[in-house]
Short mmCIF file of C-alpha atoms in Angstrom, two decimals:
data_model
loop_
_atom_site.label_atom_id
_atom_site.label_comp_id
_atom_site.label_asym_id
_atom_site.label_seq_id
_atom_site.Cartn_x
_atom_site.Cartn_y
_atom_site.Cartn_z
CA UNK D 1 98.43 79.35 91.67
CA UNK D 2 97.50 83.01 90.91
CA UNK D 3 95.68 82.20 87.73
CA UNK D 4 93.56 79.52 89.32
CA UNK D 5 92.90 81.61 91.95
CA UNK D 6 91.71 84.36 89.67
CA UNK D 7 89.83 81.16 87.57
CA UNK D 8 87.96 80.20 90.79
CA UNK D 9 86.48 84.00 91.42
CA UNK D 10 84.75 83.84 87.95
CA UNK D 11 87.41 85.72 86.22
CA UNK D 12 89.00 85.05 82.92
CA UNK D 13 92.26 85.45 81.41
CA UNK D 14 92.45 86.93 77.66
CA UNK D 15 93.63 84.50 75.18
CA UNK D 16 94.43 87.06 72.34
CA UNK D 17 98.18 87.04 73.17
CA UNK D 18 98.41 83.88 71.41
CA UNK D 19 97.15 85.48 68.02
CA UNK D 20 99.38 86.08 65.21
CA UNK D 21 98.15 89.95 65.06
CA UNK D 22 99.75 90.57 68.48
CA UNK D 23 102.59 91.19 66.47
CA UNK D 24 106.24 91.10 68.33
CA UNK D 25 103.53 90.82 71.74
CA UNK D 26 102.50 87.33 71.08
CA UNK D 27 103.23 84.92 73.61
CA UNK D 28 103.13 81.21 73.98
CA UNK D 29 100.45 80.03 76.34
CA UNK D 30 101.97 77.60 79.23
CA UNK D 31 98.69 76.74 80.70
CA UNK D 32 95.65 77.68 79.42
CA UNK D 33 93.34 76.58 82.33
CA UNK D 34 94.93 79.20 84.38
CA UNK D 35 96.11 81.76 81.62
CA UNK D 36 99.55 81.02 82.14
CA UNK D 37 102.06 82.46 79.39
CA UNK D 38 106.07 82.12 78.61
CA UNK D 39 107.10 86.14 79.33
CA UNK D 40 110.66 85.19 80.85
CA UNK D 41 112.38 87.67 78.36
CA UNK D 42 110.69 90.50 80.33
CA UNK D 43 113.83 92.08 82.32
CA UNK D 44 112.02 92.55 85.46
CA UNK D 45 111.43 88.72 85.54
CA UNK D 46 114.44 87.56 83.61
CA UNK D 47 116.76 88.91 86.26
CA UNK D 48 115.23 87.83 89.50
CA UNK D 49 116.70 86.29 91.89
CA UNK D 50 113.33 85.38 93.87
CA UNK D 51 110.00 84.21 92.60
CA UNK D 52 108.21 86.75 90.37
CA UNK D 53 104.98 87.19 88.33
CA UNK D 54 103.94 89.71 86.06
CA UNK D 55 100.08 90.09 86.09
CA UNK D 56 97.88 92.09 83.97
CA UNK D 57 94.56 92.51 85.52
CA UNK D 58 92.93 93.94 82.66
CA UNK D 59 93.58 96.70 79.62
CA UNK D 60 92.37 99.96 79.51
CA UNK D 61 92.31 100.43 76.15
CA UNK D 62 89.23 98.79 76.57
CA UNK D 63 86.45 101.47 77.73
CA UNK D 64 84.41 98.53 79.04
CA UNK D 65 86.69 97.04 81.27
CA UNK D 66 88.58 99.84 82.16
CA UNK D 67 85.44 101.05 84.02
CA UNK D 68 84.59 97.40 85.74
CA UNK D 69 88.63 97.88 86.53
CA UNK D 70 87.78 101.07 88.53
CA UNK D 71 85.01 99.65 91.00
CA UNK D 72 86.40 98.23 94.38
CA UNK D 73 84.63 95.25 94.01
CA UNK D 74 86.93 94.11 91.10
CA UNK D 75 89.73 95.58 92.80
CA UNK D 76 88.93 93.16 96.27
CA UNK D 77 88.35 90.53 93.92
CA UNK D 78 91.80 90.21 92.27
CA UNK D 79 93.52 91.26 95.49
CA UNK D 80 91.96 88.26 97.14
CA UNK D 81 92.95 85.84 94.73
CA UNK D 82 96.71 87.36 94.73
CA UNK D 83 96.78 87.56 98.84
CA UNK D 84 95.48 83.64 98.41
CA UNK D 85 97.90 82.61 95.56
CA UNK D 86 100.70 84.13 97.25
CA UNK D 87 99.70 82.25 100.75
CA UNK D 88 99.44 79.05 98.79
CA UNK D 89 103.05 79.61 97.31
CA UNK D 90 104.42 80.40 101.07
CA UNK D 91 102.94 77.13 102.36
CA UNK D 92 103.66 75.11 99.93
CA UNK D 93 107.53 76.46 100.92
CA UNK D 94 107.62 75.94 103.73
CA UNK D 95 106.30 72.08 103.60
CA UNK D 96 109.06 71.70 101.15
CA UNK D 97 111.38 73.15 103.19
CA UNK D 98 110.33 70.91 106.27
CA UNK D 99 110.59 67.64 104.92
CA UNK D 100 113.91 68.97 103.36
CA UNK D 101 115.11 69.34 107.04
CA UNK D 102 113.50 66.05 107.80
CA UNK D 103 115.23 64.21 105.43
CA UNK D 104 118.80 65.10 106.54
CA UNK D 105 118.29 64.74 110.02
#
């Protein structure tokens, strides 16, 4: 939900975790209309006990977009599209949730 959110404001996910040079970092990619990848090793999302993502909004090793990272529009941006993936998530929930109660009543 977050990456198509992100996909929908224009913005788009780096695809150079799936090359060989990223070493030990190199990750397999889940969905790659969203810029989804496996990262379930990472401790802080291997050891949840409630829904988790890890995102990385950008890199500032690169000059470029370490400076678009800075401006508030990018920041609004990618906070909308987190706000409205993490709404979607609720709702979709709590629907689940509903008919669950439906169903054994």
């Amino acid at each position: 939900m977050l990456g198509e959110q992100l996909k929908a404001r224009g913005l788009q996910y780096t695809p150079h975790y799936t090359e060989k040079f990223m070493g030990r970092w190199q990750r397999a990619l889940l969905d790659a209309d969203a810029g989804v990848y496996r990262y379930d090793t990472l401790f802080v999302l291997k050891k949840t006990h409630m829904p988790a993502v890890l995102l990385e909004a950008g890199s500032i090793i690169n000059r470029e977009e370490e400076l678009v990272m800075t401006s508030s529009q990018r920041q609004q941006l990618i906070s909308a599209a987190v706000v409205d993936a993490v709404d979607s998530f609720c709702v979709a929930q709590i629907t689940q949730a509903r008919a669950a109660n439906r169903a054994t009543f």
